[in-house]
Amino acid sequence: MTLEIIGISVLWLFLFLYVIVASIDFGAGFFNAYSAFTNKQHILTNIIQRYLSPVWEVTNVFFVFFFVGIIGFFPQTAFYYGTTLLVPASLALILLAIRGSYYAFATYGARINHRGYIYMYGLSGLLLPASLSPVLAMSEGGFIKMNGSEPYLDYWALFTSPLMWSIVVLSITAVLYISAVFLTWYANKAGDVKATELIRKYALVWAGPAIVTATGIIFELRGHNPEHYSRILDLWWAFAISFLLFIGTVYLIWKKKNYGLAFILLVGQFFTAFFAYGVSHYPYLLYPYLTIYDGFTNESMAIALIIAFIAGLGLLLPSLYLLFRLFLFDKDYVKGKSDYHA
Amino acid sequence: MGFEDTALLSRILTMMTLSFHILYATIGVGVPLMILIAQWVGIKKKDDHYILLARRWARGFVITVAVGVVTGTAIGLQLSLLWPNFMQMAGNVIALPLFMEVFAFFFEAIFLGIYLYTWDRFEDQRKHLLLLIPVALGAAASSVFITMVNSFMNAPQGFDLVNGELINVSPLLAMLSPAVPTKVAHVMSTAFMTSAFVLASIAALRILQGSTHVYHKKALLMTMKLGLVFSIATALIGDFSGKYLAEYQPEKLAAAEWHFETEDEARLILFGVLDGQEPKYAIEIPYALSILAHGLPDAEVTGLNEFPEDEIPPLWIHYLFDTMVTIGMWLAFFSFVYVVAAWRKWPIITKRWFRWLTVATGPLALIAIEAGWWFTEVGRQPWILRGYMKTSEAATTSGQVDLMIILFAGLYFILGIGTIVVLSRMYKRNPVEKELAQRQKADKGGDPE
């Protein structure tokens, strides 16, 4: 295994973890706003405050980890993506600020529960995946172009591209689906029958759109990037496994059985699909300009980063375990029997 | 839009983000230590007031941390968005501490979540206190790592540049540049100092508003003592920073001091205006610059005339330097007077004007932080990576930076106002007197709130 592969695998893994934890966070905010809209707010608000408030900063670090890590391992990405992503990434930052400030101002602080704020917070959960996911479309090539030696983003091509829009739709449906499956399990653990019933419905509603849009993207790619498409077909078995896992999740949720296992199957579904997609993207970071080989940092930096990563992981894994034990697996806390907020 | 223009716009946006973020970052690094000390004193003295102090500080702290996370994410991304050419080069050499900073913050964020949501969960307060140590360590470590990156920009090393190619890269050497010891020490001590004074301001303000509870007096005396300790540390470290600059970035020190001719027995100039190369209306302290630069009154200090014209930082950084130093000196002096007066029970301490001066310490310290960072950043110009890459070569070519400036200005404005409104509302709704009364009731057998 080369250093380049180790580097990109580590980053891809953290991006995957971000996709999962952030989806839970984004979707929960949306469901919360939606139930405020239909006057069922109290059902979800509790769960959101008990689980999301303690962990959202940790969620955010996964994102920071990814973009700092990619500059570290592949500094040339700063040149191509840094220049072209100014506007979309800035918009994403504003949306992240809305979410961060909601936690700070509305849940920890003076409990400003203004409806407008709840709606903004909920909406930002849908707009964020919509503003971040086009980067995946850009990486397929054809949108970032060169003006002499300077890269620029062709907005017209991007906004008229069916591929870009399918990816955006997928990201939104996936966020809602992932979040609903997780929250079904969490609400059930909390013994909140009403909330479980409500979110279980959301999970079933969003399962279909999520799988349909995911499949749609593969066909969009056939026209947009045939090279990538044929590599995806080579990996058909991985996508087939992913699909079976999807069936498993939906079945369990439908039958109201073992929500914990349903969530684990869902993580498996996204893991296989995400990695199969990543492998088929290999070796390009940006079609056709940048591969992981010509964008790679020097050897001594790569080794230093990997050592730092392993040491950091040694520190993080036990801490994360402690965090989840306290807020995810502690029955009294989850059920809201104990409240020890400062 | 020309090349120079995007560089200027990118500088403006970076300046805005950093100036806003640094307030939250400084508090974020310093306040965990203050909470730690208060809770520890509370446990030691078996004094509930200090424990409640720690708890109330923690509540406010979490709000500033959340805003700090948001602005920190912004500056992290903006480095690549606005300075892609710099990051492409720097990524090869200085990515290691940047990467480690994320881990340190990760660690801090995890334990902060745990600490906040586990008050009273443990029978033994000491166990809860233990959870705060990783928070304080993570905060300190992330400031160390990020300051290392800034140090590298000031005194780059750990690589060779041959025909535009980076070779012989040593991530560890790059991380441990000569600027690191003084810069890291200065950032840490000023963070602790500023946090102490900000908390002192709050306590003094509550007393001025008429609250007579002993809780505020305890808080005020403790924070002023801490402020004194760390402002003395800051002054000592500031002296070392002068010697670092004289050795490695003489043009920065010379520009800060309007020192044009290389000479020995150099005088230190405070404030004034510049007429050609001659300062007017300035306070002059003989030999002081030689002492600051080399520790000896007759030492030779390099002047600005030794440097090519296009590599000299703007001369107005003199005022930034003076602002920072004057405030630092004043805070050390004032907190010393305060602590002595409190110890000798001088009545001056209870005078309103004296209280107002106490209230001013926090805002003054924050101004000094801004002046200091502006000084170090503007003082490095025209370089982004001293000696290797100019700021104008590093900027993005994107034409939309101006729009982004408006967007982020709005964001920081709202976040700033929001922080103030939420913090003051939170403490007003639940004043300490009310909370103490509730706790007493709970101790007598009622339900805990």
CSV table of C-alpha atoms in Angstrom, one decimal, chain A residues 14 53-54 56-58 60-65 67-69 71-73 75-76 78-79 82-83 85-87 89-91 93-94 96-97 100-101 104-105 108-110 112 150-151 155 297-298 300-301 304-305 308-309 312-313 315-316 319-320 322-323 326-327 330 333 340-342, chain B residues 55 58-59 62-63 65-67 69-70 73-74 76-78 80-82 84-85 87-88 91-96 98-100 102-103 105-107 109-114 116-121 131 169-171 396-398 400-401 404 407-408 411 415 418-419 422 425-426 429:
chain,number,residue,atom,x,y,z
A,14,PHE,CA,-13.2,10.7,8.0
A,53,SER,CA,-26.2,19.7,21.8
A,54,PRO,CA,-23.3,17.8,23.6
A,56,TRP,CA,-22.3,19.0,17.6
A,57,GLU,CA,-18.9,20.5,18.1
A,58,VAL,CA,-17.4,17.1,17.7
A,60,ASN,CA,-18.0,19.9,13.1
A,61,VAL,CA,-14.4,18.7,13.8
A,62,PHE,CA,-14.8,15.8,11.4
A,63,PHE,CA,-15.4,18.4,8.7
A,64,VAL,CA,-12.4,20.5,9.7
A,65,PHE,CA,-10.3,17.3,9.9
A,67,PHE,CA,-10.3,19.9,4.8
A,68,VAL,CA,-7.1,20.4,6.9
A,69,GLY,CA,-6.1,16.8,6.1
A,71,ILE,CA,-4.4,20.2,2.3
A,72,GLY,CA,-1.8,18.3,4.3
A,73,PHE,CA,-1.7,15.2,2.2
A,75,PRO,CA,-1.4,20.4,-1.0
A,76,GLN,CA,-2.2,20.9,-4.7
A,78,ALA,CA,-5.6,24.1,-2.4
A,79,PHE,CA,-4.7,25.5,-5.8
A,82,GLY,CA,-9.3,26.7,-3.0
A,83,THR,CA,-9.6,29.1,-5.9
A,85,LEU,CA,-14.8,27.0,-4.2
A,86,LEU,CA,-14.7,30.5,-2.7
A,87,VAL,CA,-18.4,31.1,-3.1
A,89,ALA,CA,-17.6,27.1,0.6
A,90,SER,CA,-18.3,30.6,2.0
A,91,LEU,CA,-22.0,29.9,1.7
A,93,LEU,CA,-19.6,28.5,6.3
A,94,ILE,CA,-22.5,30.9,6.7
A,96,LEU,CA,-22.7,26.3,9.5
A,97,ALA,CA,-22.6,29.5,11.5
A,100,GLY,CA,-23.5,26.7,15.5
A,101,SER,CA,-25.2,29.8,16.8
A,104,ALA,CA,-25.0,28.4,21.3
A,105,PHE,CA,-27.8,30.9,21.5
A,108,TYR,CA,-27.2,26.5,25.8
A,109,GLY,CA,-27.9,30.1,26.3
A,110,ALA,CA,-30.9,32.2,26.9
A,112,ILE,CA,-34.3,31.9,22.4
A,150,GLU,CA,-5.6,29.8,-13.4
A,151,PRO,CA,-8.5,27.5,-12.5
A,155,TYR,CA,-21.1,28.2,-13.0
A,297,THR,CA,3.0,16.0,-0.5
A,298,ASN,CA,6.6,15.0,0.0
A,300,SER,CA,8.7,13.1,5.0
A,301,MET,CA,5.5,15.1,5.5
A,304,ALA,CA,4.9,12.7,9.8
A,305,LEU,CA,1.1,13.1,9.2
A,308,ALA,CA,0.5,12.1,14.0
A,309,PHE,CA,-2.8,10.5,12.8
A,312,GLY,CA,-4.1,11.3,17.6
A,313,LEU,CA,-6.4,8.3,17.1
A,315,LEU,CA,-6.1,9.7,22.1
A,316,LEU,CA,-9.4,10.2,20.3
A,319,SER,CA,-12.4,9.8,24.4
A,320,LEU,CA,-15.1,9.3,21.8
A,322,LEU,CA,-16.5,7.9,26.7
A,323,LEU,CA,-18.6,10.6,25.0
A,326,LEU,CA,-22.4,9.0,28.4
A,327,PHE,CA,-24.8,10.5,25.9
A,330,ASP,CA,-26.4,5.8,29.1
A,333,TYR,CA,-29.4,10.2,30.3
A,340,TYR,CA,-26.6,17.7,34.8
A,341,HIS,CA,-26.1,20.6,32.4
A,342,ALA,CA,-23.9,23.3,33.9
B,55,ARG,CA,-20.2,26.7,37.0
B,58,ALA,CA,-18.6,27.4,32.3
B,59,ARG,CA,-22.1,28.3,31.1
B,62,VAL,CA,-19.7,27.3,26.2
B,63,ILE,CA,-21.4,30.1,24.2
B,65,VAL,CA,-16.6,28.4,22.4
B,66,ALA,CA,-19.5,27.7,20.0
B,67,VAL,CA,-19.0,31.0,18.2
B,69,VAL,CA,-15.8,27.0,16.6
B,70,VAL,CA,-17.8,28.7,13.9
B,73,THR,CA,-13.9,26.8,10.9
B,74,ALA,CA,-14.2,29.9,8.8
B,76,GLY,CA,-9.5,27.4,8.5
B,77,LEU,CA,-11.3,27.2,5.2
B,78,GLN,CA,-10.5,30.8,4.2
B,80,SER,CA,-7.3,27.8,1.4
B,81,LEU,CA,-10.0,29.8,-0.3
B,82,LEU,CA,-8.2,33.2,-0.1
B,84,PRO,CA,-4.5,29.0,-2.4
B,85,ASN,CA,-1.0,29.6,-3.6
B,87,MET,CA,-1.4,26.9,1.2
B,88,GLN,CA,-0.2,24.9,-1.8
B,91,GLY,CA,0.9,22.5,2.9
B,92,ASN,CA,4.1,20.8,1.9
B,93,VAL,CA,6.0,22.1,4.9
B,94,ILE,CA,3.8,23.2,7.7
B,95,ALA,CA,0.8,20.9,7.5
B,96,LEU,CA,1.9,18.9,10.5
B,98,LEU,CA,-2.1,22.4,11.4
B,99,PHE,CA,-3.2,18.7,11.4
B,100,MET,CA,-2.3,18.3,15.1
B,102,VAL,CA,-7.4,19.6,14.7
B,103,PHE,CA,-6.7,16.7,17.0
B,105,PHE,CA,-9.4,20.7,19.3
B,106,PHE,CA,-11.1,17.4,18.8
B,107,PHE,CA,-9.9,16.3,22.2
B,109,ALA,CA,-14.5,19.5,22.1
B,110,ILE,CA,-15.2,16.0,23.3
B,111,PHE,CA,-14.3,16.7,26.9
B,112,LEU,CA,-16.0,20.1,26.9
B,113,GLY,CA,-19.3,18.3,26.0
B,114,ILE,CA,-18.7,15.8,28.7
B,116,LEU,CA,-20.7,20.6,30.7
B,117,TYR,CA,-23.3,17.9,30.8
B,118,THR,CA,-22.0,16.1,33.9
B,119,TRP,CA,-22.3,18.7,36.6
B,120,ASP,CA,-23.4,17.1,39.9
B,121,ARG,CA,-23.3,13.7,38.2
B,131,LEU,CA,-12.8,16.1,33.2
B,169,VAL,CA,11.5,19.1,3.8
B,170,SER,CA,11.7,18.5,7.5
B,171,PRO,CA,8.2,18.9,9.1
B,396,THR,CA,-6.7,33.9,-5.0
B,397,THR,CA,-7.6,35.0,-8.5
B,398,SER,CA,-11.3,34.6,-7.8
B,400,GLN,CA,-15.9,37.3,-5.8
B,401,VAL,CA,-13.9,38.2,-2.8
B,404,MET,CA,-17.7,37.6,0.4
B,407,LEU,CA,-21.4,38.5,3.5
B,408,PHE,CA,-19.0,37.7,6.3
B,411,LEU,CA,-22.2,37.3,9.8
B,415,LEU,CA,-22.6,36.8,15.9
B,418,GLY,CA,-25.8,37.7,19.5
B,419,THR,CA,-23.1,36.8,21.9
B,422,VAL,CA,-27.4,36.1,24.9
B,425,ARG,CA,-29.7,37.9,29.1
B,426,MET,CA,-28.6,34.6,30.5
B,429,ARG,CA,-32.4,36.0,34.1
